[in-house]
CSV table of C-alpha atoms and ligand atoms in Angstrom, one decimal:
chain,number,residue,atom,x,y,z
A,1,UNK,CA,4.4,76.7,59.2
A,2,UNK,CA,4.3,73.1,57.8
A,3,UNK,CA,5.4,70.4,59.9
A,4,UNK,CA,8.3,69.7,58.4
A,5,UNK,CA,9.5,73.7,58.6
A,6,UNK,CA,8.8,73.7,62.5
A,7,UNK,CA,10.3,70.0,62.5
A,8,UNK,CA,13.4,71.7,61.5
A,9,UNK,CA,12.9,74.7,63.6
A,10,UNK,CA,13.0,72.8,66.5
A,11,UNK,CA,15.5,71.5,68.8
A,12,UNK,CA,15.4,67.4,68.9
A,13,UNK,CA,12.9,66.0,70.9
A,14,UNK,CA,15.4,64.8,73.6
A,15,UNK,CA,17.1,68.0,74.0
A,16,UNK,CA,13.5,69.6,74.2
A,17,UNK,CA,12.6,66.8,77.0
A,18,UNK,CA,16.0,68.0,79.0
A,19,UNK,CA,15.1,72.1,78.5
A,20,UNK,CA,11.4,71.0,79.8
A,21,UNK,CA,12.5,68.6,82.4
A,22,UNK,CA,15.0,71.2,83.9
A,23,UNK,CA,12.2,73.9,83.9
A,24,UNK,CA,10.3,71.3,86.0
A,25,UNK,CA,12.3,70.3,88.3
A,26,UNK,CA,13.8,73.8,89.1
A,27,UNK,CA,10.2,75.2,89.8
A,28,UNK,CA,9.9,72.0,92.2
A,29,UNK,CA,13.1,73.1,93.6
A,30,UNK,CA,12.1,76.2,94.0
A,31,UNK,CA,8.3,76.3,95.3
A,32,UNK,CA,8.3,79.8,92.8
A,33,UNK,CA,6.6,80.1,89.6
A,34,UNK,CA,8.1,78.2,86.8
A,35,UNK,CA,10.1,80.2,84.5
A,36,UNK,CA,8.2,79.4,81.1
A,37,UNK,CA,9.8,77.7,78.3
A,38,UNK,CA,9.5,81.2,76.0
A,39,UNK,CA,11.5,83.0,78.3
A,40,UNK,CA,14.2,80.7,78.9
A,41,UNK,CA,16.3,82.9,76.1
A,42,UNK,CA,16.5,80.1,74.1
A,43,UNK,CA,14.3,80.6,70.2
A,44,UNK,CA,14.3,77.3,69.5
A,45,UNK,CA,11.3,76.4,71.4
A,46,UNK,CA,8.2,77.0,69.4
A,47,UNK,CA,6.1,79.5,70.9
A,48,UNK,CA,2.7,78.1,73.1
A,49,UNK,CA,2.0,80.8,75.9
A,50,UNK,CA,0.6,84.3,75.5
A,51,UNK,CA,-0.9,84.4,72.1
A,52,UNK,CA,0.6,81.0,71.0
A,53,UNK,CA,-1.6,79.5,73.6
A,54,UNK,CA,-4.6,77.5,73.0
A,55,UNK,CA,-6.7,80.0,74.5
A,56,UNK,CA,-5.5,83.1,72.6
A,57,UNK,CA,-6.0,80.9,69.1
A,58,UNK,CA,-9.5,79.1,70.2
A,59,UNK,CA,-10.7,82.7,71.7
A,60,UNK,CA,-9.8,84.5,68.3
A,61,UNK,CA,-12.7,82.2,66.9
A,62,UNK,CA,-15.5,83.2,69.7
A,63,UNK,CA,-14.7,78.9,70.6
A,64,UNK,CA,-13.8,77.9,74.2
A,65,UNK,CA,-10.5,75.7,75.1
A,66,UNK,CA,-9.8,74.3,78.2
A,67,UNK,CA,-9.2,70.8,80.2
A,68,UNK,CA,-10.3,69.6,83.2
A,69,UNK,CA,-9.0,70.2,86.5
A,70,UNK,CA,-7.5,68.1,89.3
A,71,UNK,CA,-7.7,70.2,92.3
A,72,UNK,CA,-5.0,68.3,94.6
A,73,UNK,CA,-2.7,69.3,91.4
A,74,UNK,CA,-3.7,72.9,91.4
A,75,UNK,CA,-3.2,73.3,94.9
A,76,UNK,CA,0.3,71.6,95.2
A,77,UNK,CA,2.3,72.0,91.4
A,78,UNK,CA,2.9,75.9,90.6
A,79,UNK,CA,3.8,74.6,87.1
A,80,UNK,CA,0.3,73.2,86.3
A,81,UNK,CA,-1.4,76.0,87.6
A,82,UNK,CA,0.6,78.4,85.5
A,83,UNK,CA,-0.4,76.1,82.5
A,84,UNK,CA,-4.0,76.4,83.1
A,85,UNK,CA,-3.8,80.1,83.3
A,86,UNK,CA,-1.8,80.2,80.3
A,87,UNK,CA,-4.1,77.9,78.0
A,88,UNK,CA,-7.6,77.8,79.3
A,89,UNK,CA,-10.2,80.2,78.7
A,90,UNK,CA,-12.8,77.1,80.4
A,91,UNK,CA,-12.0,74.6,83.0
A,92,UNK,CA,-14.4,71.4,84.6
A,93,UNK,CA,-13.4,69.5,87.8
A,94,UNK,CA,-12.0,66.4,86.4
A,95,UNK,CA,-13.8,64.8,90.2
A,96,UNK,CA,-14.0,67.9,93.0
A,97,UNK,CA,-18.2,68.7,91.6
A,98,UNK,CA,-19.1,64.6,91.5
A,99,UNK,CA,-21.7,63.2,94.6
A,100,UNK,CA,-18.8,61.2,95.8
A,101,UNK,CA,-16.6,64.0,96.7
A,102,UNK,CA,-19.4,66.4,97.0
A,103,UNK,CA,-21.8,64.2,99.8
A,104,UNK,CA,-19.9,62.7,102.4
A,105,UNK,CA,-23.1,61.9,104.5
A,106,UNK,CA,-26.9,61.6,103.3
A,107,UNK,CA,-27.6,64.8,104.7
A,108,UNK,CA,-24.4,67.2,104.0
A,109,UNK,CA,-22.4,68.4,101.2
A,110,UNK,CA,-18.3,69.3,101.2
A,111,UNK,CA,-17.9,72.5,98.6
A,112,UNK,CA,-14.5,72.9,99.3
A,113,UNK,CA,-12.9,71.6,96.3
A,114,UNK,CA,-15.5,73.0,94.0
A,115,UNK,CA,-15.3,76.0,95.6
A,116,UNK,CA,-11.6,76.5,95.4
A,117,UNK,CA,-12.1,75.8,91.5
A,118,UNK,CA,-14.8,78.3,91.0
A,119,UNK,CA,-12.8,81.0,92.8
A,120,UNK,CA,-9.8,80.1,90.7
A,121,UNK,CA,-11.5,79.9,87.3
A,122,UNK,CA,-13.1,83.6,88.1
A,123,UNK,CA,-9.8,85.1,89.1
A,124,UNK,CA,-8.4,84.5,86.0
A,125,UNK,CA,-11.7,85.0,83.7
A,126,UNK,CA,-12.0,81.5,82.6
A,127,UNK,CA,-15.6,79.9,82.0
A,128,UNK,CA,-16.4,77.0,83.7
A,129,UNK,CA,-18.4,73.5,83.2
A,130,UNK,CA,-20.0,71.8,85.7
A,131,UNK,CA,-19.5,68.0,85.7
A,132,UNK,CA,-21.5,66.4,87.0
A,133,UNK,CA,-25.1,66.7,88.7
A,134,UNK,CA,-26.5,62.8,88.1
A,135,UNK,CA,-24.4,59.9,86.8
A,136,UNK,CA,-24.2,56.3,87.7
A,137,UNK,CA,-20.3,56.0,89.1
A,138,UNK,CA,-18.4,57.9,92.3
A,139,UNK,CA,-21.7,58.0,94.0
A,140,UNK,CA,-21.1,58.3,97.6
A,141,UNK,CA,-20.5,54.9,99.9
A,142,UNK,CA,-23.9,55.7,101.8
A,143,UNK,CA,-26.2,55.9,98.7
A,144,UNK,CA,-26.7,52.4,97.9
A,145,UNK,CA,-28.1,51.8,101.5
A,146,UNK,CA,-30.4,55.3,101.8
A,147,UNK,CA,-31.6,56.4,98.9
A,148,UNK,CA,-34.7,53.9,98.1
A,149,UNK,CA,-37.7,54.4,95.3
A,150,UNK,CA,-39.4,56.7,97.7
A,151,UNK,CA,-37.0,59.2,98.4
A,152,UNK,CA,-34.4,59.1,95.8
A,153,UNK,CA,-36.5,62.0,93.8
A,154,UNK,CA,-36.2,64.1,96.8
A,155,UNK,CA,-32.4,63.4,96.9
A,156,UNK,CA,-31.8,64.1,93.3
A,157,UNK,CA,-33.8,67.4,93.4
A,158,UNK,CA,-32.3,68.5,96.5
A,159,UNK,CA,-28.8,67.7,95.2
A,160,UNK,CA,-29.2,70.2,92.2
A,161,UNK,CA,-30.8,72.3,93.8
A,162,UNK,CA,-28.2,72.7,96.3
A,163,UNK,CA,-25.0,72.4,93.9
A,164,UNK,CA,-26.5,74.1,90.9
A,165,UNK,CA,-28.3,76.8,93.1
A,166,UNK,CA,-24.7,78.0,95.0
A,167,UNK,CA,-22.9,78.6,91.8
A,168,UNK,CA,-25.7,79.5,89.8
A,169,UNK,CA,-24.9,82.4,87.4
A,170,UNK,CA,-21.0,80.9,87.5
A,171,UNK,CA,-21.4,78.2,85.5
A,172,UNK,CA,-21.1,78.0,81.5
A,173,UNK,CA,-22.8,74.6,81.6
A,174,UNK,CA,-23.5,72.1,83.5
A,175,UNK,CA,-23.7,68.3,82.9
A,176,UNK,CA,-26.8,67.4,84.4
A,177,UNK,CA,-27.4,63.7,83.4
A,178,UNK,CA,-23.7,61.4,82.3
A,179,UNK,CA,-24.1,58.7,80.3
A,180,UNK,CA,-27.3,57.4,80.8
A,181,UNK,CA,-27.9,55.7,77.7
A,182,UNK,CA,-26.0,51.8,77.0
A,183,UNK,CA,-28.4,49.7,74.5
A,184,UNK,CA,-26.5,46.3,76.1
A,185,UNK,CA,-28.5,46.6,78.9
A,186,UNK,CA,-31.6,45.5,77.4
A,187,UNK,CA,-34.3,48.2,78.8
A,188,UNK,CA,-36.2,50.0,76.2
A,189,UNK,CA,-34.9,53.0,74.6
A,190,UNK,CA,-31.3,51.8,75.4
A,191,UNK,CA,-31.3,53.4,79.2
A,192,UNK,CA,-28.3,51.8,81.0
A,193,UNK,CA,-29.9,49.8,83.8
A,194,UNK,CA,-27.6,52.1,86.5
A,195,UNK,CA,-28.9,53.5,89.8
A,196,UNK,CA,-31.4,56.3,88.8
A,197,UNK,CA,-32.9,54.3,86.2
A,198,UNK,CA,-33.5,51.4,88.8
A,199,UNK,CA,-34.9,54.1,91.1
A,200,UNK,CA,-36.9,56.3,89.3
A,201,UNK,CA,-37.7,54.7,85.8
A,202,UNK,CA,-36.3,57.2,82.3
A,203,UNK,CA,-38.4,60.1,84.4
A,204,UNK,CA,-35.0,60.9,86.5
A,205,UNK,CA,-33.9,63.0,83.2
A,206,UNK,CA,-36.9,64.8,83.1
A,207,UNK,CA,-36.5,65.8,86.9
A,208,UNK,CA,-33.1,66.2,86.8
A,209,UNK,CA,-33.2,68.8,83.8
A,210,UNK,CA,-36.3,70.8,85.1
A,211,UNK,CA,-34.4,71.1,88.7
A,212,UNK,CA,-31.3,72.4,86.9
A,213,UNK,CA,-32.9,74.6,85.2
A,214,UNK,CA,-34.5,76.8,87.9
A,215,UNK,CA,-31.8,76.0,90.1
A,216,UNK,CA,-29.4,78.2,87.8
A,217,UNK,CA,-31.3,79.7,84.5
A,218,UNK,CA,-28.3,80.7,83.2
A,219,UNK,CA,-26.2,77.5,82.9
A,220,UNK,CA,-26.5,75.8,79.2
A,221,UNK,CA,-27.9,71.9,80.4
A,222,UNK,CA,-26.0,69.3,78.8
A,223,UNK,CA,-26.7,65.7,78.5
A,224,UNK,CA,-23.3,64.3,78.4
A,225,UNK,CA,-21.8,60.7,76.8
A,226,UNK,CA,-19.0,58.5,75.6
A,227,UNK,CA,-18.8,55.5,72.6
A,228,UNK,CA,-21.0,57.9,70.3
A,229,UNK,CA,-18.1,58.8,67.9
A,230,UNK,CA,-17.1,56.4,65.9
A,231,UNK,CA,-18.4,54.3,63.2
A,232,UNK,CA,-18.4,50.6,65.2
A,233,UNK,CA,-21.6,49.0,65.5
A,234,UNK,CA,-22.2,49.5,68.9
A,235,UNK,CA,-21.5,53.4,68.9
A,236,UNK,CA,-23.3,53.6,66.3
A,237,UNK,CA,-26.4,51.5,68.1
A,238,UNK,CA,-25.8,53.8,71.2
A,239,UNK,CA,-25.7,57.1,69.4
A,240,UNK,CA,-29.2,56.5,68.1
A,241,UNK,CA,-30.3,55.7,71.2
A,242,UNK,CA,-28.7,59.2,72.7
A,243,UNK,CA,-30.4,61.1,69.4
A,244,UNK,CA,-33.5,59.7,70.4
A,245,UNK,CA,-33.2,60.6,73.8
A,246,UNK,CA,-32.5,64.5,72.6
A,247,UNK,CA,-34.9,64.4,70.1
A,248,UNK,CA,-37.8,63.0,72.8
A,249,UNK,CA,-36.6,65.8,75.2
A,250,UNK,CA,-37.1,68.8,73.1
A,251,UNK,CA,-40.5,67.2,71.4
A,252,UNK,CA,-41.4,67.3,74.8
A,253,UNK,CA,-40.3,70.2,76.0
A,254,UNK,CA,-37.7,69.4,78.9
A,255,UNK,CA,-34.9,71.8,79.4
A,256,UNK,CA,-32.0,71.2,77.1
A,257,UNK,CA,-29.2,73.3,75.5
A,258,UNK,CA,-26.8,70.6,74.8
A,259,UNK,CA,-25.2,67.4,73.9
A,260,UNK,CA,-21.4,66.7,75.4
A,261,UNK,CA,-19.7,64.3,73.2
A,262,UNK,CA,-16.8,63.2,75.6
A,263,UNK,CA,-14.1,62.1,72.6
A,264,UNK,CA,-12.1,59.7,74.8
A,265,UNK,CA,-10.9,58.6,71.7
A,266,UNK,CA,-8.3,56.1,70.5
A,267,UNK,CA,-5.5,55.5,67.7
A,268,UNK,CA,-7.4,52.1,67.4
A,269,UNK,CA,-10.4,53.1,66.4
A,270,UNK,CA,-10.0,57.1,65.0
A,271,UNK,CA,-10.4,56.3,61.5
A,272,UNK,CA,-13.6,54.5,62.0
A,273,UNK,CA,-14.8,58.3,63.1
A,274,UNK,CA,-16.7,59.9,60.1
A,275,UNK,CA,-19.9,60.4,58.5
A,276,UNK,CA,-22.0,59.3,61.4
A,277,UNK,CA,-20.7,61.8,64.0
A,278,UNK,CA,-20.7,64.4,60.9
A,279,UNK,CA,-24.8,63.4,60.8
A,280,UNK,CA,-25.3,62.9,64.6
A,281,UNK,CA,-23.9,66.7,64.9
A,282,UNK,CA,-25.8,67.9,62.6
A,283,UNK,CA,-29.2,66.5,63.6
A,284,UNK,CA,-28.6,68.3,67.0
A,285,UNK,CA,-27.4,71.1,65.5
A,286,UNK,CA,-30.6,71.0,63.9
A,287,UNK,CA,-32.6,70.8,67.1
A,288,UNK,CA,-30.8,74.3,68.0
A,289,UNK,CA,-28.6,72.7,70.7
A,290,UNK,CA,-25.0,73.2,71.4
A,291,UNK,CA,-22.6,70.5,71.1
A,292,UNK,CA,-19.2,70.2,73.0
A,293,UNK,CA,-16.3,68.4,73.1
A,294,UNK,CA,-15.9,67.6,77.0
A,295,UNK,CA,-13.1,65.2,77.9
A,296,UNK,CA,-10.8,64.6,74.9
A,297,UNK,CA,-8.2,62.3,74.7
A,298,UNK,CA,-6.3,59.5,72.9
A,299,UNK,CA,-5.7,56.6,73.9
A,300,UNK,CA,-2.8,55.0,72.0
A,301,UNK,CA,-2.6,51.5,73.4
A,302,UNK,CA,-3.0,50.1,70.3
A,303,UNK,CA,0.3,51.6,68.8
A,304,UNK,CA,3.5,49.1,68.8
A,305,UNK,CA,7.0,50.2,70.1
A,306,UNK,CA,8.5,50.0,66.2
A,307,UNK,CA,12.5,49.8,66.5
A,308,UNK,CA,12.8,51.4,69.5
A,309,UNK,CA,11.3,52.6,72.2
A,310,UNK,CA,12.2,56.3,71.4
A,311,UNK,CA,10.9,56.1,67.6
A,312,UNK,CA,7.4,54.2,69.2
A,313,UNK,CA,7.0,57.4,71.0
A,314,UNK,CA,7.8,59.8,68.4
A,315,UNK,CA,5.5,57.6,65.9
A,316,UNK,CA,2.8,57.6,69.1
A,317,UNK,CA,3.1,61.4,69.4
A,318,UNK,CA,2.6,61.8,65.8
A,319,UNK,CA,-0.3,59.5,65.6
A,320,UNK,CA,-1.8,61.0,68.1
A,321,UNK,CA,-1.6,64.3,67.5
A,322,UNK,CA,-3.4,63.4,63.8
A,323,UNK,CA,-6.4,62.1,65.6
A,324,UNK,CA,-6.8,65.6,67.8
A,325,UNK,CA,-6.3,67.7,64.5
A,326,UNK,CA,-8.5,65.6,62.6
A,327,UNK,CA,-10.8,65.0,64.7
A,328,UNK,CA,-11.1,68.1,66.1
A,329,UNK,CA,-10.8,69.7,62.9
A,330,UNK,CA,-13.8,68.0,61.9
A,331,UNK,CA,-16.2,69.0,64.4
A,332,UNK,CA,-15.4,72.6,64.0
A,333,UNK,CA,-16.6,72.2,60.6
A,334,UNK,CA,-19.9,72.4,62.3
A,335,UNK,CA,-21.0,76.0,63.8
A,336,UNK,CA,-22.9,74.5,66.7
A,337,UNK,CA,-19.7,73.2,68.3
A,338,UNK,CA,-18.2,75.9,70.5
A,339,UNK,CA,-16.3,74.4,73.4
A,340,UNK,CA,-13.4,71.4,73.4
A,341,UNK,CA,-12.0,70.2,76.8
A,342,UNK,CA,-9.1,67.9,77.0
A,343,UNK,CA,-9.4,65.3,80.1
A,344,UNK,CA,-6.0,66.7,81.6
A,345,UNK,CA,-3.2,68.4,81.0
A,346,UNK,CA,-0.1,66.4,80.8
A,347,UNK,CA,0.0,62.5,80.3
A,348,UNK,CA,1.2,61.5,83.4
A,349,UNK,CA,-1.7,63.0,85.5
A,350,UNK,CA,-4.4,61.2,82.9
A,351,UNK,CA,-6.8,58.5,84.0
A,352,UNK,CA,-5.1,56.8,81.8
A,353,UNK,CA,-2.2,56.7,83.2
A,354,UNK,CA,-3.7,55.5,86.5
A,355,UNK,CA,-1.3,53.3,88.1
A,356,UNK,CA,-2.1,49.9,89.2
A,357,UNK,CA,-5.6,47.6,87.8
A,358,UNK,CA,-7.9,50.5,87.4
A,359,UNK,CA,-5.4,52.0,85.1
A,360,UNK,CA,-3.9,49.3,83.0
A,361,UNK,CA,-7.6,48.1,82.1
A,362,UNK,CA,-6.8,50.9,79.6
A,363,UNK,CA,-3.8,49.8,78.5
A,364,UNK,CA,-4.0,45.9,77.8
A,365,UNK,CA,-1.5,45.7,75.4
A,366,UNK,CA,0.8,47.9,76.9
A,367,UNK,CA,0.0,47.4,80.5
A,368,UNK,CA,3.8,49.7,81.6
A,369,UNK,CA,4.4,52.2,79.2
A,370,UNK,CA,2.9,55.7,79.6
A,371,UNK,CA,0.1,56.9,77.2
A,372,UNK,CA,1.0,60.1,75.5
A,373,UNK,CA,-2.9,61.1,75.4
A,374,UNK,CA,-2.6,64.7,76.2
A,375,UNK,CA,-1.4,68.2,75.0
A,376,UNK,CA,1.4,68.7,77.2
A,377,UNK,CA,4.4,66.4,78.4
A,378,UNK,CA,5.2,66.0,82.5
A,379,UNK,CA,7.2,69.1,82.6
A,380,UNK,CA,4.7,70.9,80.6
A,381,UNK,CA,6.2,71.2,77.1
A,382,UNK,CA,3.8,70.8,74.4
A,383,UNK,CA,3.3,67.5,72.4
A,384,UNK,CA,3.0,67.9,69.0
A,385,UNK,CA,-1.3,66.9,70.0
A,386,UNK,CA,-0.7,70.9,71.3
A,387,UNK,CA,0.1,71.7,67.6
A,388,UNK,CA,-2.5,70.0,65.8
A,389,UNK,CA,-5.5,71.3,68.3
A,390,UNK,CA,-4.1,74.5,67.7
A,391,UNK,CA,-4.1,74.1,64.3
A,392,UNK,CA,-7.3,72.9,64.7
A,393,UNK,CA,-8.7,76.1,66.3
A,394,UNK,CA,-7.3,78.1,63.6
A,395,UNK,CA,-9.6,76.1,61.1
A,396,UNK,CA,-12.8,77.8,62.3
A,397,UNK,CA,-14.3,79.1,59.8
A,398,UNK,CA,-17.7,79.9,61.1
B,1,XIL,C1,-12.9,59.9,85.6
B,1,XIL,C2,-11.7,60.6,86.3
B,1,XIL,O1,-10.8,61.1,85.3
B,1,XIL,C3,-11.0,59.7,87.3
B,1,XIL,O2,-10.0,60.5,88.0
B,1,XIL,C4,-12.0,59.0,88.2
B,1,XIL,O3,-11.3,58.1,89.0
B,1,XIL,C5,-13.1,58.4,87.4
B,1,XIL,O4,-13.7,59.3,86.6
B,1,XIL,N1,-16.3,59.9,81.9
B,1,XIL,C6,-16.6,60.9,82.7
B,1,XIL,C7,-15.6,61.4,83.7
B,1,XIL,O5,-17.7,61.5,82.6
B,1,XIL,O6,-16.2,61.9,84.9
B,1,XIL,C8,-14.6,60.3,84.0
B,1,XIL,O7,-13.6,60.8,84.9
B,1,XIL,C9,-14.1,59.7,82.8
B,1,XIL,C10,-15.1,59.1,81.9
């Protein structure tokens, strides 16, 4: 169906919001299982569960669709768990599997969350990344103070081993090293100057890798990152520097299945994304490694209001929604692609819709109004960004 068809097809937006909103707030009400949209009796509602979902569309291409996961939401909201069943065939922890929340002393480890997630993802036969096993940020409080030069490899090792080893066999793939490449920092081969690499020098890949892989042999090992999208000088500075990086690790044998582009992308800068990605894909493609999309999303700060604040949405909706079906469009184009996540589920719950200064550092120019970054609206409804992945999805050709 063209847009403008289903444009017609469809109830306006506001008396879409009000179906959606009542659905929300009557499963709140009501602690029960929302009653979804479809089977509300009303047919004006385009379909998006059962095989309208994402997952029935991506899985008819052999591709896995999914978003990440926050577990205090799973745990509390019936509605968002009921959307994750209904359009995921993969989930990731958007935090629970970090060291912060994973390591709450030097010597101990809290599996709780992670394990709740696991358990959920297998009862309802979804795949499932692992995110993260070394990365700079949410390290614990205590790691600054104990882990020195000397023993820092022994913590690293024993960290994967630990966390890899207990769902090992359970996990699609794992990101074992985030974002360990930023050229501004000056050291050679454009590391980022963060913990690990002050620690342990570049070797902290190597080790990190080779523990994952015998810690679970199954897992595809991904080397994960951000800014290597677009066409702008410095993404296009620090993607060399992360091709490099493969390229060194399968000249020299480490153990490597795949790169994680993380697309947090934005309406600023989406149309300076192009041949470079195109080429970057390719060259690892070449190398016979995966790539995945891991933690989609558009940021669309840089859009105005227009007339109103009702049209800037629609027109931020629409814009949005371009960027995920050309961009995602575009990646499917290559066969080694075979896995998008979106960082979320619905806007409100998005990091970038994190309230207070952490939050609005992604939002300067509209430090109060709510990105609309995401497939799915607060009560669940899908954005027109649900369309166009879906659309998306159906491009596959390969
Ligand atoms: C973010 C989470 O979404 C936030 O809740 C948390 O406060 C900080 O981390 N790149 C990554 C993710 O690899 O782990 C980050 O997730 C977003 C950027």
């Amino acid at each position: 169906m063209h847009m403008a068809e289903r444009e017609q097809a469809r109830p306006s937006r506001r008396t879409f919001a009000k179906q959606a909103l009542a659905v929300g707030a009557a499963t709140v009400a009501a602690r029960t299982l929302p009653t979804p949209l479809h089977a509300q009796g009303t047919t004006a509602v385009p379909g998006f569960v059962g095989k309208d979902s994402l997952k029935a569309h991506a899985a008819a291409h052999g591709l896995f669709a999914g978003a990440a996961v926050n577990l205090h939401l799973l745990d509390t909201n019936p509605a968002y768990k009921q959307t994750l069943i209904e359009q995921c065939n993969i989930v990731v922890a958007e935090n629970a599997m970090k060291w912060g929340p994973m390591r709450p002393t030097p010597d101990t480890f809290q599996f709780d969350e992670a394990d709740r997630l696991v358990a959920f993802a297998e009862q309802h036969g979804m795949a499932i990344r692992g995110h993260n096993l070394c990365w700079h940020e949410q390290l614990p409080g205590w790691f600054e103070a104990t882990v020195t030069k000397s023993n820092a490899e022994e913590f690293l090792v024993k960290h994967i081993q630990t966390v890899a080893g207990r769902y090992r066999g359970k996990i699609r793939a794992w990101d074992v090293v985030n974002e360990a490449i930023k050229p501004e920092d000056g050291q050679p081969d454009g590391f980022r100057n963060g913990p690990w690499y002050k620690l342990l020098g570049p070797r902290f890949i190597e080790i990190a890798f080779r523990t994952a892989r015998a810690a679970d042999p199954h897992a595809l090992l991904t080397y994960n990152d951000y800014d290597i999208e677009t066409d702008r000088p410095q993404d296009v500075v620090k993607r060399a520097a992360v091709l490099q990086l493969i390229e060194h690790m399968k000249q020299t044998g480490m153990p490597i299945d795949a790169v994680g582009v993380q697309s947090h992308l934005s309406t600023g800068s989406a149309a300076q994304i192009g041949a470079g990605l195109d080429t970057f894909v390719s060259r690892v493609q070449a190398l016979g490694l995966k790539v995945f999309v891991t933690e989609l999303d558009v940021n669309d700060d840089s859009l105005g209001d227009g007339t109103s604040p009702d049209e800037g949405l629609r027109a931020r909706q629409q814009a949005v929604a371009e960027v995920y079906g050309r961009y995602v469009g575009s990646m499917l184009k290559h066969p080694a692609v075979t896995d998008v996540l979106t960082w979320g589920v619905a806007n409100g719950a998005s990091w970038l819709n994190a309230p207070g200064k952490g939050g609005a550092k992604f939002r300067p120019l509209h430090p109060d109004r709510k990105e609309v970054c995401l497939p799915f609206t607060d009560a669940y409804a899908p954005e027109p960004a649900f369309f166009a992945l879906r659309t998306a999805y159906d491009s596959r050709t390969s």
